[in-house]
Coordinates of C-alpha atoms and ligand atoms in Angstrom, one line a residue:
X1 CA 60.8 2.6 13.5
X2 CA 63.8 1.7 11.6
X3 CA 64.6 -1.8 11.7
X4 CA 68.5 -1.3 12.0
X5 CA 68.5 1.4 14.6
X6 CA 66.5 -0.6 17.4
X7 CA 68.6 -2.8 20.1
X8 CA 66.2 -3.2 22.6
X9 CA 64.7 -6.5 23.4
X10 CA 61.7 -5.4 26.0
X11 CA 58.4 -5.2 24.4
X12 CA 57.3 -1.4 24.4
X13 CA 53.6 -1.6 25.9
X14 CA 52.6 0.6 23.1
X15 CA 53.7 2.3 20.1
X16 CA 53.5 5.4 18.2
X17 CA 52.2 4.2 15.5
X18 CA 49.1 2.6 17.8
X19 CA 45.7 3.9 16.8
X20 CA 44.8 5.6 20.4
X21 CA 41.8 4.4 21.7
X22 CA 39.4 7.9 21.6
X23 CA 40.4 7.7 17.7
X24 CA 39.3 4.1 17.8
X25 CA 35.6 4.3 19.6
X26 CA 35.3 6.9 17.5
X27 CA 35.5 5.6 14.3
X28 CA 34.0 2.1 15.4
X29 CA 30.8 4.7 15.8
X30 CA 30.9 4.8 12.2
X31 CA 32.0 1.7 10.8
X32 CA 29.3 0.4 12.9
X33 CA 26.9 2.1 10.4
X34 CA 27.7 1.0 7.5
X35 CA 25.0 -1.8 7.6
X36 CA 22.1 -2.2 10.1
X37 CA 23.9 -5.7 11.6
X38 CA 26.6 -4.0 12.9
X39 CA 24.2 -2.0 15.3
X40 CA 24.3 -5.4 17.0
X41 CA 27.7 -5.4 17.9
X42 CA 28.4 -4.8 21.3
X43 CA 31.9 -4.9 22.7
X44 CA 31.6 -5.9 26.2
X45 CA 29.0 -8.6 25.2
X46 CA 31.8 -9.5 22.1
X47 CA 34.3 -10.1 25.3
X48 CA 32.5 -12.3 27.3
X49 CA 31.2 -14.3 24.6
X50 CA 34.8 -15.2 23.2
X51 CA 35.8 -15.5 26.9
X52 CA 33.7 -18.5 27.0
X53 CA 34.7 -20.2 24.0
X54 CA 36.6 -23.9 24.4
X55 CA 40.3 -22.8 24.4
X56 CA 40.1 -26.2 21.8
X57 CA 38.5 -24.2 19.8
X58 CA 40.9 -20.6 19.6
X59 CA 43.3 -20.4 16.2
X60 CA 46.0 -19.6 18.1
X61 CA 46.4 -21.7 20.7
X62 CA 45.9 -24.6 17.9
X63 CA 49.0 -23.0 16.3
X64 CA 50.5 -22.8 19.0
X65 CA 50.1 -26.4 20.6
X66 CA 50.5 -28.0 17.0
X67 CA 54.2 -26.1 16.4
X68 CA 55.0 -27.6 19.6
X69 CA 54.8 -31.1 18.2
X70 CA 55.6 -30.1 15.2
X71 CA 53.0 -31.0 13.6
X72 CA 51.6 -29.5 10.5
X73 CA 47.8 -28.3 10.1
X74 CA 45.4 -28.8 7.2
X75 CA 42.6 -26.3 6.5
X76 CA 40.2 -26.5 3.6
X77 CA 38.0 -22.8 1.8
X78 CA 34.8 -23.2 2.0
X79 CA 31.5 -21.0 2.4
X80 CA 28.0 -20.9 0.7
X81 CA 25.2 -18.5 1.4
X82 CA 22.6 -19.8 3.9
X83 CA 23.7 -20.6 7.7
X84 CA 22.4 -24.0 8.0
X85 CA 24.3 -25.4 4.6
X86 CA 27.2 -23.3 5.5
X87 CA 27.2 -25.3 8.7
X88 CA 26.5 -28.7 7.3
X89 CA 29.5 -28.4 5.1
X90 CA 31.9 -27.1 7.7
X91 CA 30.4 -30.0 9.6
X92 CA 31.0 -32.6 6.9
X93 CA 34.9 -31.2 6.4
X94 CA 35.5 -31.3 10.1
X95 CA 34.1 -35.2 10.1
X96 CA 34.8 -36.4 6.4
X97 CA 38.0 -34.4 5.5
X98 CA 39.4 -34.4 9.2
X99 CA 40.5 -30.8 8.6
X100 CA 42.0 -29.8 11.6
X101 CA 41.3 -25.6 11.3
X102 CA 38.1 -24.5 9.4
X103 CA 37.6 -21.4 7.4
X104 CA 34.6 -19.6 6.5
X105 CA 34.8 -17.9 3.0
X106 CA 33.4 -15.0 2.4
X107 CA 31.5 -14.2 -1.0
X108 CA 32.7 -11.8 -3.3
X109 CA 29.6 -8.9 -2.5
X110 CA 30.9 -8.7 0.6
X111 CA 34.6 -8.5 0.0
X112 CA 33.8 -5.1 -2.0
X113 CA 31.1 -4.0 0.9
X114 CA 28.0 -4.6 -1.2
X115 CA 25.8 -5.8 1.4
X116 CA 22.3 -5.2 -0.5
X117 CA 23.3 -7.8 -3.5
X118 CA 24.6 -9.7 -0.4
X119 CA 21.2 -9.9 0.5
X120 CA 19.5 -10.3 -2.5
X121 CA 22.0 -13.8 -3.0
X122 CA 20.9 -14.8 0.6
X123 CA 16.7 -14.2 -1.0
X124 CA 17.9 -15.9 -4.4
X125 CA 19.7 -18.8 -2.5
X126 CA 16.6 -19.5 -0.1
X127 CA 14.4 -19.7 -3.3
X128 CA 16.2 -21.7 -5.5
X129 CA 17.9 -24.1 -2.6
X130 CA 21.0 -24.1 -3.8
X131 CA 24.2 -21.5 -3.1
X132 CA 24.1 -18.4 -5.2
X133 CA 26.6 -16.3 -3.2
X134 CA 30.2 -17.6 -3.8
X135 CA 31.3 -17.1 0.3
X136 CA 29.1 -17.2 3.6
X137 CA 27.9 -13.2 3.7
X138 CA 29.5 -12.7 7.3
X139 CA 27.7 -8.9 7.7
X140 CA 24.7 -9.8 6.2
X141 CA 23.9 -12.9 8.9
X142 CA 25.3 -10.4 11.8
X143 CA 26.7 -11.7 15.3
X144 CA 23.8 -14.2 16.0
X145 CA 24.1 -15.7 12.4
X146 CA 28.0 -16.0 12.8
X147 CA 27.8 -17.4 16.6
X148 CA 25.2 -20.4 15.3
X149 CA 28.4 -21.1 12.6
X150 CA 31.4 -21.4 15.1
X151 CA 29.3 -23.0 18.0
X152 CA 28.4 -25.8 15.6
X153 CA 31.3 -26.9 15.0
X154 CA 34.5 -27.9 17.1
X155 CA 37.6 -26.6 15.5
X156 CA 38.6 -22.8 15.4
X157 CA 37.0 -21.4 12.3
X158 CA 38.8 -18.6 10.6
X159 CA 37.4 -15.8 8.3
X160 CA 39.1 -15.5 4.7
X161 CA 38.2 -13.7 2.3
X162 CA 39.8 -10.5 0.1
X163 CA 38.4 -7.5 1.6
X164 CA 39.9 -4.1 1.3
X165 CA 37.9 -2.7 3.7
X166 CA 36.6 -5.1 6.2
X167 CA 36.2 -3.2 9.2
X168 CA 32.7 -4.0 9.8
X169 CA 33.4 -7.8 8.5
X170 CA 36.3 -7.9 11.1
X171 CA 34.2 -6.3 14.0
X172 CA 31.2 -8.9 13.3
X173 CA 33.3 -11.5 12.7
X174 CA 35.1 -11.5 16.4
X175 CA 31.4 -11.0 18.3
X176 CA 30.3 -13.9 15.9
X177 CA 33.6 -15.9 17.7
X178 CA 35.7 -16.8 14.9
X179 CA 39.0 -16.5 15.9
X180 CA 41.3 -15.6 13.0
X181 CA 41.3 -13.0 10.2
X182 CA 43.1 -13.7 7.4
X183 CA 44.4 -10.1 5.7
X184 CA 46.1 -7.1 4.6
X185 CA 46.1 -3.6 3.7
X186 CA 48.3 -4.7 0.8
X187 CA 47.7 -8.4 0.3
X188 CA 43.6 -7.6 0.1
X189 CA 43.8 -4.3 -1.8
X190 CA 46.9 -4.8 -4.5
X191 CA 45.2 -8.3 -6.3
X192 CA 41.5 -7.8 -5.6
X193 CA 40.9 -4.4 -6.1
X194 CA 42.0 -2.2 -9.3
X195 CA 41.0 1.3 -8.1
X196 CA 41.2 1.4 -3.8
X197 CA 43.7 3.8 -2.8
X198 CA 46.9 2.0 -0.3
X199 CA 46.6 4.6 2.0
X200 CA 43.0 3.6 2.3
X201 CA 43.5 0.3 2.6
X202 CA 46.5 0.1 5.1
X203 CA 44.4 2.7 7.1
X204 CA 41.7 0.5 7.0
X205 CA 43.6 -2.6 7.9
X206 CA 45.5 -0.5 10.6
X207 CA 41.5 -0.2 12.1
X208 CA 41.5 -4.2 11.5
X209 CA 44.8 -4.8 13.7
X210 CA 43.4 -2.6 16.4
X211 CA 40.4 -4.1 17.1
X212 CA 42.3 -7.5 17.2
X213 CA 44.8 -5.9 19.1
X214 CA 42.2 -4.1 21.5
X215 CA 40.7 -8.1 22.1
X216 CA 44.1 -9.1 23.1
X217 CA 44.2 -6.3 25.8
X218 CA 40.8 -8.1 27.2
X219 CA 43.2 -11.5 27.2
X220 CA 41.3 -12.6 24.0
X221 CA 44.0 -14.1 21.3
X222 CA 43.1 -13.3 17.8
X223 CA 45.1 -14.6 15.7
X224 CA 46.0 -12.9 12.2
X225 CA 47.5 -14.0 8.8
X226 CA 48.5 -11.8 5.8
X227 CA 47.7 -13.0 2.8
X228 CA 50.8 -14.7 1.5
X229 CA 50.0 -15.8 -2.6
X230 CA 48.8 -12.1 -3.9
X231 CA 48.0 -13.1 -7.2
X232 CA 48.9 -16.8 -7.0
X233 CA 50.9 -16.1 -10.5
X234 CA 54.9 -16.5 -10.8
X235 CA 55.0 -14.0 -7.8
X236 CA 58.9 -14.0 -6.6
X237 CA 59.1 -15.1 -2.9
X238 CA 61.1 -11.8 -2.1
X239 CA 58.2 -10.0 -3.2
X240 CA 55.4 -11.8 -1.1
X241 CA 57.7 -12.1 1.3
X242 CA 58.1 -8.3 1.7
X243 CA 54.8 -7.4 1.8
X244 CA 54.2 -10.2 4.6
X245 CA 56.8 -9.2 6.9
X246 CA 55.2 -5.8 6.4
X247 CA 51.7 -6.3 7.2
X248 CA 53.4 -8.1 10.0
X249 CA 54.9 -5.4 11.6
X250 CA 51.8 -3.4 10.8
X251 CA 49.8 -5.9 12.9
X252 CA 52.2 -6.3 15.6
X253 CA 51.8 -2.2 15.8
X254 CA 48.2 -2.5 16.5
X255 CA 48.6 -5.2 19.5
X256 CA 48.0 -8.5 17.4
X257 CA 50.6 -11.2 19.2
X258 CA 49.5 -14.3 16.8
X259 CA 50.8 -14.0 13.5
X260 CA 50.9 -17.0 10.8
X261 CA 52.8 -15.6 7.5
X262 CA 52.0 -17.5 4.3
X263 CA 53.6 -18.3 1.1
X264 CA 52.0 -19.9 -1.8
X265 CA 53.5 -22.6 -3.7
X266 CA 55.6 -21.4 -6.8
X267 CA 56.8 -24.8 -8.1
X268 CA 60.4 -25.2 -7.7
X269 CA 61.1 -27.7 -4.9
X270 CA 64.4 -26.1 -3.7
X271 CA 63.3 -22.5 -4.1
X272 CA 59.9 -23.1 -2.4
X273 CA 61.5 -24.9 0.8
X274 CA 64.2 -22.2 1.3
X275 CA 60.9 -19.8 0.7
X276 CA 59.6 -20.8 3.7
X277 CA 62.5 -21.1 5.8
X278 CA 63.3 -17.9 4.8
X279 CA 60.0 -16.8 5.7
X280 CA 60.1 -17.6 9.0
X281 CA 64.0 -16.6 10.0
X282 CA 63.6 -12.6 8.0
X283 CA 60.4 -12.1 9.7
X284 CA 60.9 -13.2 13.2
X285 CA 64.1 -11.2 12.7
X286 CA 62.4 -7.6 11.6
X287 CA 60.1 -8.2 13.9
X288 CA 62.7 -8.0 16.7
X289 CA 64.6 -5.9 15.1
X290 CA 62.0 -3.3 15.3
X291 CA 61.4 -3.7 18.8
X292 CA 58.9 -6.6 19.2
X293 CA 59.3 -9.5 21.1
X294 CA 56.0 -10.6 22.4
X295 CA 54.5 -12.4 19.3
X296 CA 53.5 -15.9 18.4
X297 CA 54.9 -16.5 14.6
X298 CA 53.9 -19.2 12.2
X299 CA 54.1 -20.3 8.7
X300 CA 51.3 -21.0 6.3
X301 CA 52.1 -23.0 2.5
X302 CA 49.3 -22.7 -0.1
X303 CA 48.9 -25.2 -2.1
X304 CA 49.6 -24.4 -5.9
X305 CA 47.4 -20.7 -6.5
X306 CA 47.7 -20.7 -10.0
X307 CA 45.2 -23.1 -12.9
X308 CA 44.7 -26.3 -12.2
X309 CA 44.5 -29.3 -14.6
X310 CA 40.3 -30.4 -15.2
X311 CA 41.4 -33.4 -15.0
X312 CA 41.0 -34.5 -11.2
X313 CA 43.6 -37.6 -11.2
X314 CA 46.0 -34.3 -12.1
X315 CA 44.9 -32.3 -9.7
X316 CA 45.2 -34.5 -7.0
X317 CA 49.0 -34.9 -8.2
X318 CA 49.3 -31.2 -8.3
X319 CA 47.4 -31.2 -4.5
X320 CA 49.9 -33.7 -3.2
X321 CA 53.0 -32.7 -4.7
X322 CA 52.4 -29.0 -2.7
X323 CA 52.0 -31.3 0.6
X324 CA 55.2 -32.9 0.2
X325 CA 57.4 -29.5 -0.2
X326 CA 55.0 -28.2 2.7
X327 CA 56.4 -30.9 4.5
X328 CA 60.3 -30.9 3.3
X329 CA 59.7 -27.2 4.6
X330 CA 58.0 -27.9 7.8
X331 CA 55.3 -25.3 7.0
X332 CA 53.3 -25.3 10.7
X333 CA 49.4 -25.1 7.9
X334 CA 48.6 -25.5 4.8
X335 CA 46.0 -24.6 2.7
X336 CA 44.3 -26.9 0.6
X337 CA 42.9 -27.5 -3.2
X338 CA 40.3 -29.7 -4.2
X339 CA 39.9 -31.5 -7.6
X340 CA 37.0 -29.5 -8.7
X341 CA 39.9 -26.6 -8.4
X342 CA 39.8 -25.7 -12.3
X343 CA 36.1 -25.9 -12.6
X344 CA 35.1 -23.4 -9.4
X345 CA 33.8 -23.9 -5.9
X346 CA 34.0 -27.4 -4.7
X347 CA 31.6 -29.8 -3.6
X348 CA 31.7 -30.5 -0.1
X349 CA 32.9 -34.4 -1.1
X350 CA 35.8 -32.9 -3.9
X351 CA 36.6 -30.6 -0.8
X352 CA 37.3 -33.4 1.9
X353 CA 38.8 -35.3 -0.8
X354 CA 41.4 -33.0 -1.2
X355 CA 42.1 -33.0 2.4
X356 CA 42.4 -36.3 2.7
X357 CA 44.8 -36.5 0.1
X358 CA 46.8 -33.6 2.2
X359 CA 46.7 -35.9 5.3
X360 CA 47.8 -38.8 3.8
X361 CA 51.3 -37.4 2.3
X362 CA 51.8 -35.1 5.8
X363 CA 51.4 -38.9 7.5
X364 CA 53.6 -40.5 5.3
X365 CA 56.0 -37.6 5.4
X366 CA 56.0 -37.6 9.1
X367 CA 59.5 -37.6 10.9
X368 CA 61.6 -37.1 7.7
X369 CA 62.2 -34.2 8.7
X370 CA 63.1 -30.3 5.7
X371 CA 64.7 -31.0 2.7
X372 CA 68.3 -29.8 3.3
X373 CA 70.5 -29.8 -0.4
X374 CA 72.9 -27.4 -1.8
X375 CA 70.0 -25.9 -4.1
X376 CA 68.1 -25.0 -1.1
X377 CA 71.2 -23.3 0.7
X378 CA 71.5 -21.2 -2.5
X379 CA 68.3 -20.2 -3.1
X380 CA 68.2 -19.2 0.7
X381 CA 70.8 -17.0 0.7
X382 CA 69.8 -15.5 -2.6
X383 CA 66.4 -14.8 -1.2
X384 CA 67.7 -13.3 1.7
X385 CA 69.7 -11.0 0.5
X386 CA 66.7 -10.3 -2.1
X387 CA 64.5 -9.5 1.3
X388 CA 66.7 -7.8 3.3
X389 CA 67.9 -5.0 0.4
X390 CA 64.3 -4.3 -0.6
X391 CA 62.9 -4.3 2.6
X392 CA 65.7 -1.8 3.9
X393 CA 64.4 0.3 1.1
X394 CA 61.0 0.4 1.7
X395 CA 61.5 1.0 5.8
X396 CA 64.0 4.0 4.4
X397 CA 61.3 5.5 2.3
X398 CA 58.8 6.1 5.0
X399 CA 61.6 7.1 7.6
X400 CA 61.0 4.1 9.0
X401 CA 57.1 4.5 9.0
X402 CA 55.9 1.0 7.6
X403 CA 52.9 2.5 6.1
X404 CA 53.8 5.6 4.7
X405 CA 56.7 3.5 3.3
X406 CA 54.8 0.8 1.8
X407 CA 52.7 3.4 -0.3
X408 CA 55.8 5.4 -1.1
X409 CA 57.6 2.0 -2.2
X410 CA 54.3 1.1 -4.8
X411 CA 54.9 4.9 -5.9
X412 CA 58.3 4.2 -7.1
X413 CA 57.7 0.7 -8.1
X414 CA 60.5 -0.7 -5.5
X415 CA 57.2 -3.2 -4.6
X416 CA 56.0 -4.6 -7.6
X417 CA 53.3 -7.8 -7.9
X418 CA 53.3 -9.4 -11.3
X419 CA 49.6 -9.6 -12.7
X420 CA 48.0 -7.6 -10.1
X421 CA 44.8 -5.9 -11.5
X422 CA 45.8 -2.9 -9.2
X423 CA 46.7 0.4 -10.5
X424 CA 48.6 1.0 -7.3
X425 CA 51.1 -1.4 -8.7
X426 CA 53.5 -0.8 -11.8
X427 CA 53.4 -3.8 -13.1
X428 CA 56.8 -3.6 -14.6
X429 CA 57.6 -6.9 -12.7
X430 CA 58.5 -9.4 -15.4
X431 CA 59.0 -13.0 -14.0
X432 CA 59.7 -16.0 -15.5
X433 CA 61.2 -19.4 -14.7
X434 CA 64.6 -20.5 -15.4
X435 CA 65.8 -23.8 -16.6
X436 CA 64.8 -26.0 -13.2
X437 CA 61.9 -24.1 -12.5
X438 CA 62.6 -21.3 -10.0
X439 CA 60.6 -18.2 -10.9
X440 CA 63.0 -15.5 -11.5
X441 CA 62.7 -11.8 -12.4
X442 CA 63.0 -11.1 -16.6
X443 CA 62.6 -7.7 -15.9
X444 CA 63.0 -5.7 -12.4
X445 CA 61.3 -2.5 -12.8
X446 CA 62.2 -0.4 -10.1
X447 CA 62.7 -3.0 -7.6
X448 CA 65.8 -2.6 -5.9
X449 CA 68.4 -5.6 -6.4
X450 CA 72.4 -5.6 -5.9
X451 CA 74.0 -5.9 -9.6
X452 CA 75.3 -9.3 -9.2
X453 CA 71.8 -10.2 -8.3
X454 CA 70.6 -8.9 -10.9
X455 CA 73.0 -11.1 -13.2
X456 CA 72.2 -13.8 -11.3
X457 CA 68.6 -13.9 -12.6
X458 CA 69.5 -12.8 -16.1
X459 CA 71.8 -15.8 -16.2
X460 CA 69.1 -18.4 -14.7
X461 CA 67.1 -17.3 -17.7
X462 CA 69.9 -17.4 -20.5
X463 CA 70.3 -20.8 -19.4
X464 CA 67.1 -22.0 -20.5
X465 CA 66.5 -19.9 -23.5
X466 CA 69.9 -21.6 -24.5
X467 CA 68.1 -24.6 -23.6
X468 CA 65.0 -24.3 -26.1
X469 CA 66.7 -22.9 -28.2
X470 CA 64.9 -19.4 -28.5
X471 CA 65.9 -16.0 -26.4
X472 CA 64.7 -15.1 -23.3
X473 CA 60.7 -13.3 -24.2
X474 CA 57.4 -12.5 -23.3
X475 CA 56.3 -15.8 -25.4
X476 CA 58.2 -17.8 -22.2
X477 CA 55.6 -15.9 -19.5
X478 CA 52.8 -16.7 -21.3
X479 CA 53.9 -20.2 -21.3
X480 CA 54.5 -20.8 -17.6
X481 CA 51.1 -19.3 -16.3
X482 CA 49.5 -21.6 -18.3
X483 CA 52.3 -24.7 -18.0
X484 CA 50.8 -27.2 -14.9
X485 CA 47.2 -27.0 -15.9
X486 CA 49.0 -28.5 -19.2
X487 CA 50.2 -31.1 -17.2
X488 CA 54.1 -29.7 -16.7
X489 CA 56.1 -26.6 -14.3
X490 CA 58.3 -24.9 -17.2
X491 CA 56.5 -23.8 -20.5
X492 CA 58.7 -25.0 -22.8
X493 CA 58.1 -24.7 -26.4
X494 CA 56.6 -27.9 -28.0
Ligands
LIG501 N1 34.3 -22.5 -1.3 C1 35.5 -23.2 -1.5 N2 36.5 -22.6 -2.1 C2 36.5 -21.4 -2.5 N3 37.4 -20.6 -3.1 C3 36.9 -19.3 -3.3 N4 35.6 -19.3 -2.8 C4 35.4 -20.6 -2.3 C5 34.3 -21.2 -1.6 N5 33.1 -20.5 -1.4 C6 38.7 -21.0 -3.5 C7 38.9 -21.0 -5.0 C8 40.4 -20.9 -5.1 C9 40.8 -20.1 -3.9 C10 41.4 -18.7 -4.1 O1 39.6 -20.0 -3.1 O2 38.5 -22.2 -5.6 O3 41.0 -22.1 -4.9

């Protein structure tokens, strides 16, 4: 539906755009067969199981109870390969790192549906004693495997992972009783996969969102967050913010009521508050706007996505300074680093470190309430403006069909993600950062911008070539992805 033509403020009980539910069961058939675990999933048994979990212990009504007060949520990444360490981990970041929300990573076979390596890590990891799977391999330890995980522990446990297909991972995962399903058919396909088709991917994820949505109809809450960072590197917010608010709407198609939207930390104080804001005022906005009303929205800040200093006095800097524009941007989670960032997966101590690093800045930074400055109120009109025109475009594209819009936008290069491996994506998406740090856009491509937006940027940028004395290049990029782990936000020359 287009999202200027809709007035109506009553919550249509369904949708066109809902998978029915003959087209459902009958692909669940399938997807079921993909590996000899999911024969194990049953969904009446998958009902009544989550029926009796702790409502403590459900994603959503954490979110729920937490934006209430206020309050903002820490949650650590964190999965290894055997079910007893991956418990005694999520154990010791529940006790040691006080993390409020726990996730359960998934490893990288899994992500790309290669179950038999899966298993071979699982053999390897038993033999050696040690973790030789980077994630927990949800579909390889099946519903019984997945149930020991979230009954051990006694906060709502969350699957993330970068899966372009995880239809079986999202049908175990629910009958295992995690709660929430972190994902999209752009934001799991576009950086993590070069070849997958969209349309295969939002169809995919479309299958995803039903299921969650077909759990709400039982009265089971699943709660679901797109994947705000994409590739963690000078992304502009109106670009990941785009694509959220799109696999948003995609979601809320499908049924899903719980949605948490996430942004990852670019650097710029000013433009990463108004980010957020924005965030939260566009989406809940095209949401209604295209008819929904019945929906639970919140926020999620990633701490900084892209390198990381080695040196772990630095990164804890680098962790804290990301809490404190979480906070200035009352961000309702956030995802947390750990010092051992730069070198790969953490240690369970680095990884409760870093959470208790988190806590104590949210504590401090309790009651102060966002950051409000005449920076902030540019960048957020800027930014909305930015949002608005390209999503208009994308919506128009599709004749107001979000997914055949989405894959007609990546066509034309209106959506474009800097560095994405993708070759879905143009990647004619230049960014840069200007003179105080806000990532701008060097080059557009064929994303759509109002001309004196467009100057806007270009004169950001003239500013601080003026400023180092050289002229706005390529050199500057290269420069600012590799900047913090060097200790500073711009890469200026030296
Ligand atoms: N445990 C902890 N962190 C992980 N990450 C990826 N896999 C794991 C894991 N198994 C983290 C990376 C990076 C982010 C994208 O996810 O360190 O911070």
């Amino acid at each position: 539906m287009m999202l200027q033509e809709v007035t109506s403020v009553a919550m249509p009980a369904t949708n066109g755009r809902m998978i029915s539910l003959d087209a459902f069961h009958a692909q669940r058939q399938e997807v079921l067969q993909a590996w000899p675990t999911g024969a194990a999933v049953n969904l009446d048994d998958a009902v009544s199981y989550q029926r009796q979990i702790d409502p403590r212990k459900r994603f959503s009504n954490v979110l729920r109870e937490a934006a209430a007060r206020r309050a903002m949520l820490i949650q650590p990444r964190a999965g290894v390969a055997l079910i007893e360490d991956h418990v005694r981990l999520l154990k010791y970041l529940e006790n040691e790192g006080e993390a409020d929300l726990l996730p359960t990573t998934v490893d990288a076979y899994t992500r790309q549906n290669r179950y038999a390596e899966a298993a071979k890590g699982i053999e390897k990891s038993m033999a050696s004693g040690t973790s030789l799977l980077n994630g927990f391999p949800i579909v390889n330890h099946g519903v019984d495997g997945c149930r020991r995980v979230t009954e051990a522990v006694n906060r709502p446990v969350q699957v993330r992972h970068g899966t372009p297909d995880a239809r079986l991972l999202a049908e175990i995962s629910l009958a295992g009783g995690f709660t929430s399903f972190e994902g999209g058919g752009i934001s799991y396909n576009i950086p993590y996969a070069k070849s997958v088709p969209l349309r295969k991917s939002l169809t995919d994820w479309q299958y995803v969102d039903r299921l969650c949505g077909w759990y709400g109809e039982q009265g089971i809450e699943v709660n679901r967050e797109p994947f705000g960072p994409l590739t963690g590197t000078l992304v502009p917010p109106c670009i990941s913010h785009v694509i959220g608010i799109l696999e948003g709407l995609l979601a809320l198609e499908q049924g899903v009521k719980s949605l948490t939207l996430g942004y990852g930390q670019g650097g710029c104080v000013p433009q990463d508050v108004a980010a957020l804001l924005t965030l939260r005022k566009l989406a809940d906005e095209s949401f209604r706007a295209a008819g929904f009303a019945d929906f639970h929205l919140t926020t999620v800040f990633h701490q900084w996505m892209g390198g990381f200093p080695e040196d772990e006095s630095r990164a804890f800097a680098v962790i804290s300074w990301g809490t404190m524009v979480a906070c200035l941007a009352g961000a309702d989670k956030i995802i947390v680093k750990t010092p051992h960032e730069a070198m790969g997966v953490p240690s369970k101590e680095a990884n409760a470190q870093g959470l208790r690093a988190t806590r104590q800045i949210i504590n401090m930074m309790a009651d102060q309430g966002c950051l409000n400055t005449e920076a902030v109120t540019r960048e957020q009109a800027v930014l909305e403006r930015e949002v608005r025109g390209i999503l208009r475009k994308v919506l128009e594209l599709g004749g107001g069909d979000v997914r055949e819009g989405t894959i007609a936008a990546f066509e034309a290069g209106v959506l474009d993600v800097p560095f994405a491996p993708s070759m879905q994506c143009r990647g004619k998406l230049l960014p840069m950062r200007d003179n105080e740090g806000c990532i701008r856009m060097f080059s557009r491509g064929a994303v759509p911008l109002d001309a004196d937006l467009v100057t806007f940027h270009r004169e950001r940028l003239e500013e601080r070539a003026r400023a180092e004395g050289r002229t706005v290049s390529f050199q500057m990029v290269t420069d600012d992805i590799y900047a913090i782990s060097k200790g500073r936000l711009v890469g200026r020359p030296r």
